Backbone as JSON, one array per atom type, in Angstrom:
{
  "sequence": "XXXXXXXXXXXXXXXXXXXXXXXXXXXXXXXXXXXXXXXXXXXXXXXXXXXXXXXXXXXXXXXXXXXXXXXXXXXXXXXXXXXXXXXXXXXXXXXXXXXXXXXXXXXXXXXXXXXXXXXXXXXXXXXXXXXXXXXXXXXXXXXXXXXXXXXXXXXXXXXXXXXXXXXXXXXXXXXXXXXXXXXXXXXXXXXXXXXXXXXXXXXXXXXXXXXXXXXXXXXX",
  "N": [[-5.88, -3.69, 11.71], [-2.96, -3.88, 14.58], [-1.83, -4.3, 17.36], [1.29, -2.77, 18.48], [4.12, -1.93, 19.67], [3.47, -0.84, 21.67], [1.57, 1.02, 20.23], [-1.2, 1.59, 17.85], [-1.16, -0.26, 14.62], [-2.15, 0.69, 11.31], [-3.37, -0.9, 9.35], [-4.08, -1.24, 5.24], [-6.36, -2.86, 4.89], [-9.01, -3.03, 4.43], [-8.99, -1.2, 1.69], [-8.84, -2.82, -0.06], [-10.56, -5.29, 0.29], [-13.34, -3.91, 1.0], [-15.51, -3.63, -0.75], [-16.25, -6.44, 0.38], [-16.91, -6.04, 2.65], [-18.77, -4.39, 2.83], [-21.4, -5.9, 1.6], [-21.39, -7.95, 3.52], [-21.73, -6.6, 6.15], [-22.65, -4.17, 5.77], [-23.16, -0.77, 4.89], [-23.53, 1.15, 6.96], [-21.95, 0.21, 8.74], [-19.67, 0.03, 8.47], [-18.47, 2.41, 8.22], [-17.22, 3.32, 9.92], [-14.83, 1.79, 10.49], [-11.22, 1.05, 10.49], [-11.64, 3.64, 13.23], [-10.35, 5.84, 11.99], [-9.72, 8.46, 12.99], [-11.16, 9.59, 14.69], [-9.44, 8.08, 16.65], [-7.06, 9.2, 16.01], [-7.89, 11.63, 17.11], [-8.2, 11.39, 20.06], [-5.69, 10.87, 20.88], [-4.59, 8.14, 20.26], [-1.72, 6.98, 19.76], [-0.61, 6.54, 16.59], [0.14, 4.06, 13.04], [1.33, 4.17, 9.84], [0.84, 1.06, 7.69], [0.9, -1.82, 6.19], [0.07, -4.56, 6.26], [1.44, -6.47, 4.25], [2.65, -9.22, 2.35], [0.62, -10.62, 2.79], [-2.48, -10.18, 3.22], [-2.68, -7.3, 1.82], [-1.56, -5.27, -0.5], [2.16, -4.23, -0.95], [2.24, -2.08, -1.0], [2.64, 1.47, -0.03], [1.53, 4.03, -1.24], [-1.34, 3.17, -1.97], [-1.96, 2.94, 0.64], [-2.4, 5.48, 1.56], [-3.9, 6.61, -0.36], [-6.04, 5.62, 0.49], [-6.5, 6.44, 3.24], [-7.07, 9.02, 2.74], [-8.3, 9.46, 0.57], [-10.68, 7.57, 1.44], [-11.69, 5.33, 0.52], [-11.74, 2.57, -1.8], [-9.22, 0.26, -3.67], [-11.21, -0.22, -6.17], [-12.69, 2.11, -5.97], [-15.04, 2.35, -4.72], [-16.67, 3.81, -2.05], [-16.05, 4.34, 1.2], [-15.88, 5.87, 3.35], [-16.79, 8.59, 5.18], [-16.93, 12.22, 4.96], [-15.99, 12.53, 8.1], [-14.43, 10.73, 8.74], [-11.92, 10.67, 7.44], [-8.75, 11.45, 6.16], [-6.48, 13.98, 6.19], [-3.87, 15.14, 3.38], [-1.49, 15.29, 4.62], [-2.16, 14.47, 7.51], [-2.02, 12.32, 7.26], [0.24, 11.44, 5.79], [1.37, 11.73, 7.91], [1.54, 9.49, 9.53], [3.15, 7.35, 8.77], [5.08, 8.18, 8.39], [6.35, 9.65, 10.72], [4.49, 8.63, 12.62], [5.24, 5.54, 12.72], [7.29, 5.88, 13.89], [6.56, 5.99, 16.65], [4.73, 3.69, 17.11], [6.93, 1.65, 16.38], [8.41, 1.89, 18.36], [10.73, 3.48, 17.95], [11.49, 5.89, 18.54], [13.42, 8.87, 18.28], [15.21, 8.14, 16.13], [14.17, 7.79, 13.19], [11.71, 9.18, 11.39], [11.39, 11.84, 11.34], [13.09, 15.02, 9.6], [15.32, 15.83, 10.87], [18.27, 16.21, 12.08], [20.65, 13.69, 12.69], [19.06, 12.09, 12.89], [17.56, 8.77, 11.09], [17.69, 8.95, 7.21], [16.32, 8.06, 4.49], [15.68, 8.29, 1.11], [13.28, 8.93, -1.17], [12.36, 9.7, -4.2], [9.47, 11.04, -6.21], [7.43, 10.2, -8.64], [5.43, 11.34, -8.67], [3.94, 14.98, -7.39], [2.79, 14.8, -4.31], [1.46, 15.94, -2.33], [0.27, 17.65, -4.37], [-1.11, 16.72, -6.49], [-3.77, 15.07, -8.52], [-6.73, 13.8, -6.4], [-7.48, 10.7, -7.06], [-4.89, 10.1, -8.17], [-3.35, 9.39, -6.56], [-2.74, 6.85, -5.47], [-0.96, 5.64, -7.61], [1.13, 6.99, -7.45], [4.69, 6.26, -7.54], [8.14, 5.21, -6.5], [10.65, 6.96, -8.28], [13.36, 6.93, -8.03], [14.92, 5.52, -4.97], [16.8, 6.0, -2.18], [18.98, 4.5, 0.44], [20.24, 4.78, 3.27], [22.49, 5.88, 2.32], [22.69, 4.9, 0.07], [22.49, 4.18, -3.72], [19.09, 2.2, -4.08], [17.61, 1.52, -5.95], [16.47, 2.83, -9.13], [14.84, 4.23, -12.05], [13.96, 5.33, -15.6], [15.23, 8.37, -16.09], [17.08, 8.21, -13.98], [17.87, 5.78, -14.19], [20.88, 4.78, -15.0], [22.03, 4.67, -12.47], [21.19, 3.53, -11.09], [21.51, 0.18, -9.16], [22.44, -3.31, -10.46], [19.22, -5.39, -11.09], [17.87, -7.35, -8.61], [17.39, -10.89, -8.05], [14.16, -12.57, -9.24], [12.04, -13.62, -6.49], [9.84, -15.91, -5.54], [10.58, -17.62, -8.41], [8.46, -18.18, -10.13], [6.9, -16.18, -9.81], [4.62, -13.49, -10.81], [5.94, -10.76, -11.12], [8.21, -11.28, -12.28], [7.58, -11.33, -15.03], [6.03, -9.27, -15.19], [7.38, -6.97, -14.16], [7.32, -6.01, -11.93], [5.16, -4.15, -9.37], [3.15, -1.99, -11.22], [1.5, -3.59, -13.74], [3.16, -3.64, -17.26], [2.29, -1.34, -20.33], [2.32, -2.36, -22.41], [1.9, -4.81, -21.14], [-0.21, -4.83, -20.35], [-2.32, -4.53, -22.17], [-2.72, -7.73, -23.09], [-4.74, -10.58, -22.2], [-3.77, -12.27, -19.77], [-2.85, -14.98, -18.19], [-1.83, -16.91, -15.52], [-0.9, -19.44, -13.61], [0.24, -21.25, -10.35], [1.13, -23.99, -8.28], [1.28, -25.43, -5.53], [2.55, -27.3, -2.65], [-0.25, -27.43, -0.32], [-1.59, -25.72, -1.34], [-3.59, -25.14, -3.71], [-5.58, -24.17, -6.01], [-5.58, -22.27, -9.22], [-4.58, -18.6, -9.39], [-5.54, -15.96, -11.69], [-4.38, -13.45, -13.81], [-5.53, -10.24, -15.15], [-6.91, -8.41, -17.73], [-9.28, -6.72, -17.62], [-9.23, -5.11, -15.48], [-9.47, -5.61, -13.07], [-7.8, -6.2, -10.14], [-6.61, -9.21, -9.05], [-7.82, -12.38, -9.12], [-8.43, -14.29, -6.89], [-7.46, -18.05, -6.25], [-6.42, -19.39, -4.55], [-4.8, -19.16, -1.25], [-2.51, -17.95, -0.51], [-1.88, -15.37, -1.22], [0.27, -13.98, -3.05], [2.27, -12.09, -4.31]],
  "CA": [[-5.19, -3.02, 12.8], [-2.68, -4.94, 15.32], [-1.47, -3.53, 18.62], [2.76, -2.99, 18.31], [5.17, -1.31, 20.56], [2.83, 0.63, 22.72], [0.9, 2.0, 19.81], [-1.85, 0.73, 16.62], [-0.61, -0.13, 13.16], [-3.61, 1.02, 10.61], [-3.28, -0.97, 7.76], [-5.03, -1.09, 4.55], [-7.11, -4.15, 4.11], [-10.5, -2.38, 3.61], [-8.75, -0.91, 0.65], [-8.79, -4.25, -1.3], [-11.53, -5.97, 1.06], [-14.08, -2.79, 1.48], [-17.1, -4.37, -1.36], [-16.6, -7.16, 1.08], [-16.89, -6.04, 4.03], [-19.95, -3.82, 2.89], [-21.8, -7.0, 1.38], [-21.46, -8.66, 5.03], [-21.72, -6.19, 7.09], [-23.31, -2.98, 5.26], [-22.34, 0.72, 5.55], [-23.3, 2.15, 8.43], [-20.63, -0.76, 9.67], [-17.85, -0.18, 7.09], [-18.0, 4.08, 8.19], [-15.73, 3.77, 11.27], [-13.79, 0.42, 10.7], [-11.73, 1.44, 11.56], [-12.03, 4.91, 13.12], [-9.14, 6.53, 12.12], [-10.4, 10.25, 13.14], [-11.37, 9.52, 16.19], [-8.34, 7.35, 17.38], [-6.43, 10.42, 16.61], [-8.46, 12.89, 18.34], [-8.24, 10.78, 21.6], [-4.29, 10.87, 21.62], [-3.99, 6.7, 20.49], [-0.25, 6.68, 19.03], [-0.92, 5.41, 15.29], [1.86, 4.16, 12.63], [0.66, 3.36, 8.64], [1.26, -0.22, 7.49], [0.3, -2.53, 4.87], [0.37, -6.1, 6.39], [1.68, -6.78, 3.17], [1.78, -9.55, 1.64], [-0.34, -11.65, 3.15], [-3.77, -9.3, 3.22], [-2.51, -6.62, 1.23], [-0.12, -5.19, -1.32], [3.23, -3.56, 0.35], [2.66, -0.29, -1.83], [2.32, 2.44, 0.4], [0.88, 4.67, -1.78], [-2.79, 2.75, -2.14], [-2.52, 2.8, 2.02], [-2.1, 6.92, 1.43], [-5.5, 7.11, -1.07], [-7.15, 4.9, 0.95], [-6.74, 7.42, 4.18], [-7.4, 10.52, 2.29], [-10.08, 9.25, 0.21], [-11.99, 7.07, 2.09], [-12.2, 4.57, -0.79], [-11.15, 1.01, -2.03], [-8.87, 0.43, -4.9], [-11.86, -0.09, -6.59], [-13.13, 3.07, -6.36], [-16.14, 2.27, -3.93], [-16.69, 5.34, -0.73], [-16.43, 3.48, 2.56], [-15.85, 6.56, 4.75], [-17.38, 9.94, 5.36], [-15.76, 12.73, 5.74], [-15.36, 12.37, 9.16], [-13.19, 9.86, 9.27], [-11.04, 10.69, 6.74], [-7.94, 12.51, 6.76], [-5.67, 15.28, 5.37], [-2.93, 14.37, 3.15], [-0.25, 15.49, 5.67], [-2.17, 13.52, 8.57], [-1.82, 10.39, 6.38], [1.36, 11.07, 5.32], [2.22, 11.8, 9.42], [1.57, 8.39, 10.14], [3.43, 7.06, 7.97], [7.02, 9.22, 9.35], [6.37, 10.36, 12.97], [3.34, 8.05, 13.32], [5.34, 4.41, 12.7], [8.72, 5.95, 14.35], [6.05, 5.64, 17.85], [4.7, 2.49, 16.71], [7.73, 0.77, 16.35], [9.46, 2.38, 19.37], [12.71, 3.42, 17.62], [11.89, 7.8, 18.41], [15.12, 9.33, 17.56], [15.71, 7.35, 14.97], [14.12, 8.31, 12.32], [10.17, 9.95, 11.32], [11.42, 13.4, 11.18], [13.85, 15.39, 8.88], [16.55, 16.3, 11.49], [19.99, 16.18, 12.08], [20.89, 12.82, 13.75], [18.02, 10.76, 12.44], [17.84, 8.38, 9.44], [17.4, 10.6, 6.14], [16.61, 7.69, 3.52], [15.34, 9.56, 0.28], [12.7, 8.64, -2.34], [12.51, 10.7, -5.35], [8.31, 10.34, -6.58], [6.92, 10.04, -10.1], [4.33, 12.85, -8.57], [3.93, 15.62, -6.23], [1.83, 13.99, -3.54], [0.46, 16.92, -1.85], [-0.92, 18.18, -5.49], [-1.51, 15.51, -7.65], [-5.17, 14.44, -8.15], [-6.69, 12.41, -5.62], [-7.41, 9.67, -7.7], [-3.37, 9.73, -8.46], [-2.09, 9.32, -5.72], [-2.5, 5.38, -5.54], [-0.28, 5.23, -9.02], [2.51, 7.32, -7.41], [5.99, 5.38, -7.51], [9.37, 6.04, -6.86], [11.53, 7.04, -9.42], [14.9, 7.13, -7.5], [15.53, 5.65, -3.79], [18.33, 5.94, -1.61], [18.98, 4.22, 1.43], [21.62, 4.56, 4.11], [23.01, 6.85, 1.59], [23.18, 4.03, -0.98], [20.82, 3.99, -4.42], [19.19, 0.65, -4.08], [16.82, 1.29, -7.48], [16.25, 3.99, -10.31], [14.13, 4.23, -13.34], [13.73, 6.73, -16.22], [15.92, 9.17, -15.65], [17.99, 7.42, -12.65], [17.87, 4.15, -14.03], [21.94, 4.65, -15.09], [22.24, 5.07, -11.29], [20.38, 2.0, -10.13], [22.35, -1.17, -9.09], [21.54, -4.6, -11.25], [18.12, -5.96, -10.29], [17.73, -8.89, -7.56], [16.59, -11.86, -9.2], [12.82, -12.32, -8.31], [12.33, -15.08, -5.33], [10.63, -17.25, -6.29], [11.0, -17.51, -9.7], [7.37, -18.06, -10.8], [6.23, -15.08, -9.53], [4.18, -12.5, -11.89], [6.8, -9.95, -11.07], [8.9, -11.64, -13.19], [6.99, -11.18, -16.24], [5.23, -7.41, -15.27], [8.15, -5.66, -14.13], [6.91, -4.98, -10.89], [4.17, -3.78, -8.96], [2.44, -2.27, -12.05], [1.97, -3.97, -15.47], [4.25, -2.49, -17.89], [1.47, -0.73, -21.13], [2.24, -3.7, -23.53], [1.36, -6.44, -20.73], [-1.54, -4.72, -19.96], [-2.84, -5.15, -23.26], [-3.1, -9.07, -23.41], [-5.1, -10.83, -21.18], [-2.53, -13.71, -19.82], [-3.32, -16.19, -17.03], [-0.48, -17.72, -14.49], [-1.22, -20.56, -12.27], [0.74, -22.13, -9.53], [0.71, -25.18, -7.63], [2.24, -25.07, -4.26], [2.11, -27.79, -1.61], [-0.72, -26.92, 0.85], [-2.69, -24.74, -1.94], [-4.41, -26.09, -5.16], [-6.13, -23.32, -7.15], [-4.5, -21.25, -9.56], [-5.0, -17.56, -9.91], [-5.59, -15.53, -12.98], [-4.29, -12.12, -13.78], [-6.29, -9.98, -16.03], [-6.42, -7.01, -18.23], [-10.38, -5.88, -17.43], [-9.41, -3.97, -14.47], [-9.04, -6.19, -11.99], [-6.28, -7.1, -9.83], [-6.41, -10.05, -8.46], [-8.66, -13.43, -8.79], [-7.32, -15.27, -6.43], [-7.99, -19.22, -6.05], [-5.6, -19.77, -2.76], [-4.25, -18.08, 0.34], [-1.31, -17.34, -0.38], [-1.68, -14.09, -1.23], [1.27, -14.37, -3.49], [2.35, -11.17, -5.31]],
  "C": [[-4.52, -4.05, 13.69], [-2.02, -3.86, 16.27], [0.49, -3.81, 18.36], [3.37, -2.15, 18.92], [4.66, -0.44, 21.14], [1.7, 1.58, 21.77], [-0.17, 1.05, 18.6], [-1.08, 1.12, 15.11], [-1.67, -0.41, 12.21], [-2.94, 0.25, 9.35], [-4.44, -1.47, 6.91], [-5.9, -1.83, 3.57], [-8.23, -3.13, 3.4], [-9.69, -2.3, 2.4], [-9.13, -1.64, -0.51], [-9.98, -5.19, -0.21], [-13.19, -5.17, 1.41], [-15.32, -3.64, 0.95], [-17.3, -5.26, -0.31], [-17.48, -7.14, 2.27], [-19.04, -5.21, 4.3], [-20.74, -4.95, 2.33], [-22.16, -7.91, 2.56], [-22.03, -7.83, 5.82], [-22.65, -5.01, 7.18], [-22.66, -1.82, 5.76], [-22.43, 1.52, 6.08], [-22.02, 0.97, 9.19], [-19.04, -0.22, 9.24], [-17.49, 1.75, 7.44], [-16.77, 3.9, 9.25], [-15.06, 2.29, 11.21], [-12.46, 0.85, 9.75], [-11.4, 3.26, 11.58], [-11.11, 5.9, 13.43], [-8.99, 7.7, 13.02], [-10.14, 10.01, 14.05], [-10.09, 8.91, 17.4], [-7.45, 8.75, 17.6], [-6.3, 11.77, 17.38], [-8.19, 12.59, 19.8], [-7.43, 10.46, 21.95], [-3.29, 9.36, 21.36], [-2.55, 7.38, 19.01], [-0.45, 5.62, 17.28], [0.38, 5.73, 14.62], [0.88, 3.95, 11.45], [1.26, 2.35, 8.26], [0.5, -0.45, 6.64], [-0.02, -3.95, 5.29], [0.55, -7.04, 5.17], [2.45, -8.24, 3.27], [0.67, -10.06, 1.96], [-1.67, -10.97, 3.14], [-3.71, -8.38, 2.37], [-1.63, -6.46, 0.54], [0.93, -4.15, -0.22], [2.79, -2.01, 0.31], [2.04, 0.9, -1.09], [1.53, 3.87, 0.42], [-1.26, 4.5, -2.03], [-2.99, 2.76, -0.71], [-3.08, 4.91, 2.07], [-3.52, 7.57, 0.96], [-6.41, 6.56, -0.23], [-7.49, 6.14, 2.16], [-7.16, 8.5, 3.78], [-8.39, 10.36, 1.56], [-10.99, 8.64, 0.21], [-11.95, 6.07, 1.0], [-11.31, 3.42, -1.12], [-10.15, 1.29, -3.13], [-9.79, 0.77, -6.03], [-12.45, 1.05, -6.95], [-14.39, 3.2, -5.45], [-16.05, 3.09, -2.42], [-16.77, 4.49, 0.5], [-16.62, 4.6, 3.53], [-16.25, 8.21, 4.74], [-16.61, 11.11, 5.63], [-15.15, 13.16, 7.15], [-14.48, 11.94, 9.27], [-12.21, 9.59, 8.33], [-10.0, 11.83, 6.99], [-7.04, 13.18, 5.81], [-4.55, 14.34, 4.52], [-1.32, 14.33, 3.79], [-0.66, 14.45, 6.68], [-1.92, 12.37, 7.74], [-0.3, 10.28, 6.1], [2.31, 11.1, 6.35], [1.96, 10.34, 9.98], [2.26, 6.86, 9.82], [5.04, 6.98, 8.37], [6.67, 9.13, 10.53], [5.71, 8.96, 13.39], [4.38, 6.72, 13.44], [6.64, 4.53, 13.66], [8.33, 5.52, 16.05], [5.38, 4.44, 18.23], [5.71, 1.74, 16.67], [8.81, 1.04, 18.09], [11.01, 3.0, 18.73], [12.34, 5.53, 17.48], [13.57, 7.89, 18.42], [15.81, 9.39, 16.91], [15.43, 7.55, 13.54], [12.47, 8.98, 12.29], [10.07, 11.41, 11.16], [12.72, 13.82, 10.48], [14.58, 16.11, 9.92], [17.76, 15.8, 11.62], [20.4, 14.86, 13.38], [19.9, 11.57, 13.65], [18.41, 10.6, 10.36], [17.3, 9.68, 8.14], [17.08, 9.31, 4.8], [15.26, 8.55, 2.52], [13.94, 8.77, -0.8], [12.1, 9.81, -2.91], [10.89, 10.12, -6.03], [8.34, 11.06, -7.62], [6.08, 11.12, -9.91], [4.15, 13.75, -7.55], [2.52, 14.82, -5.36], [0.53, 14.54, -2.77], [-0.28, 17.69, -3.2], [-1.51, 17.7, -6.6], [-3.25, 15.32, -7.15], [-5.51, 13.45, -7.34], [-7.01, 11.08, -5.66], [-5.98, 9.24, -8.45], [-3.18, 9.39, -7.65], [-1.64, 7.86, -5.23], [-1.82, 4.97, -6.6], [0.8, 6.28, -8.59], [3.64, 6.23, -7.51], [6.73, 6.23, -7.59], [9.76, 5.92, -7.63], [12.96, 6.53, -9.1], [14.47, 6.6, -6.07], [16.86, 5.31, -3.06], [17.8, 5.29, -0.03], [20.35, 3.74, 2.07], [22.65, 5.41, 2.97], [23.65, 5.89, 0.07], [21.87, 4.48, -2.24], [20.65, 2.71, -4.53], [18.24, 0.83, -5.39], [16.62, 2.97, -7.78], [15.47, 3.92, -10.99], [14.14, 5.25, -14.16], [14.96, 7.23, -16.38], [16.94, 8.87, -14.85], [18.5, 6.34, -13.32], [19.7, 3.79, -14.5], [22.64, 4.58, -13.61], [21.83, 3.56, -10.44], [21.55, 0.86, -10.21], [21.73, -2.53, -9.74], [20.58, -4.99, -9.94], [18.93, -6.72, -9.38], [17.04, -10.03, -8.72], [15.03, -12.32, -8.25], [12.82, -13.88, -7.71], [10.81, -14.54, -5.07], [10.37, -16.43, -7.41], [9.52, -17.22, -10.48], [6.55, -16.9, -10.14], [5.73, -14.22, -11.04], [5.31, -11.61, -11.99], [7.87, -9.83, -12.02], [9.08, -11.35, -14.78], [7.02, -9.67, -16.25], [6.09, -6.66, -14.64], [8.14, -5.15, -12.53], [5.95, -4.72, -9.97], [3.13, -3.29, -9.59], [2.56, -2.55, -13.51], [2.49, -2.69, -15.82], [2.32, -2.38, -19.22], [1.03, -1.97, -21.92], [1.53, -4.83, -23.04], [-0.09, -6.41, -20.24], [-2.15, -4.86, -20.71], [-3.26, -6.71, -23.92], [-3.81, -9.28, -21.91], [-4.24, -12.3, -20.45], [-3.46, -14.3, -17.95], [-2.05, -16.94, -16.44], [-1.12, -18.5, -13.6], [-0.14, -21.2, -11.65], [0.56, -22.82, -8.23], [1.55, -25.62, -6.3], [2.27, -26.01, -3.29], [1.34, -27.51, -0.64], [-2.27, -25.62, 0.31], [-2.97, -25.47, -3.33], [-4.59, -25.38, -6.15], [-5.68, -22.62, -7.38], [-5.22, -19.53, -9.53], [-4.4, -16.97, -10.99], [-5.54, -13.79, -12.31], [-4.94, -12.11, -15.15], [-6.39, -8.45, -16.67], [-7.94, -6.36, -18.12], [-9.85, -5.31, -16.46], [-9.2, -4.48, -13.3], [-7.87, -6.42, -11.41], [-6.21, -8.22, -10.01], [-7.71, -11.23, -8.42], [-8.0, -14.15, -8.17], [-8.19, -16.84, -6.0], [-7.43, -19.63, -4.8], [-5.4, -18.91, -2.06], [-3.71, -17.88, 0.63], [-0.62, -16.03, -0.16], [-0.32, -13.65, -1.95], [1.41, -12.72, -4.07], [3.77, -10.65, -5.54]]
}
């Protein structure tokens, strides 16, 4: 959580930090950290965030499961259902909630006439998809500013040539993306890099894991 334009921005370490935190701390600690529910009952102005990269991944979607089902990537229960929330409140903090967080009301957070309108087209309905999907949604299609800046599938005649990935040795490069492509998930491969200021490499892996990470970069 960090305090930003008058309001809190919830983002979703636990998600990828939760075993931790319960290991240290245990889980009567880990139920209200923090306490989403309650913040919103008592009127505090919340936005959803990722503090991506550096703590977390950007992907909006694993901040989305995490609020609605209480639970890590992993799969491990941090939160009760108290302090968990609907998939509209999660997905209101997200629109409305970050438009009061950032200060920019008017601007965009709501589907009216005079505010931004950018579009993403999802791989799944969000409100009925299982709730163990909803961290493997992706867009298919988005538009922004009335431009398409990427496609896939179906779109992907629509999409504008990639970006070239910065930097270069990034995984991204290889996997396509945010998630392995079927084929790359099938080998188990290993990447290391050596950075001024960091030493140890990390290994990607095809048991299930994300992320071993040896530095603090938080690279992804």
């Amino acid at each position: 959580m960090c305090a930003l334009g008058g309001g809190i921005a919830i983002q979703h370490r636990m998600a990828f930090q939760g075993e931790y935190f319960i290991g240290r701390y245990g889980i009567k600690a880990v139920e209200h950290a923090p306490p989403v529910k309650k913040m919103l009952e008592m009127g505090v102005p919340i936005g959803g965030g990722t503090d991506a990269t550096r703590v977390a991944s950007y992907n909006p979607w694993v901040s989305l499961y995490w609020l609605v089902a209480g639970k890590t990537v992993g799969g491990t229960t941090l939160y009760p259902e108290t302090n968990r929330l609907s998939r509209m409140e999660a997905l209101r903090l997200w629109t409305f909630g970050q438009q009061l967080v950032l200060g920019e009301e008017g601007k965009k957070g709501m589907i009216v006439p005079g505010k931004l309108a950018d579009i993403a087209v999802l791989s799944d309905d969000y409100f009925s998809v299982a709730e163990e999907q909803i961290k493997r949604i992706e867009s298919v299609l988005t538009i922004v500013d009335g431009k398409v800046v990427y496609g896939t599938g179906d779109f992907s005649k629509l999409a504008p040539p990639p970006l070239p990935v910065s930097p270069d040795w990034s995984p991204a490069k290889t996997y396509g993306g945010y998630h392995r492509s079927a084929s790359a998930a099938s080998n188990t491969s290993s990447y290391s890099h050596t950075h001024e200021g960091h030493g140890s490499p990390f290994v990607l892996t095809s048991s299930g894991e994300l992320w071993r990470l040896g530095c603090d970069c938080f690279v992804f």
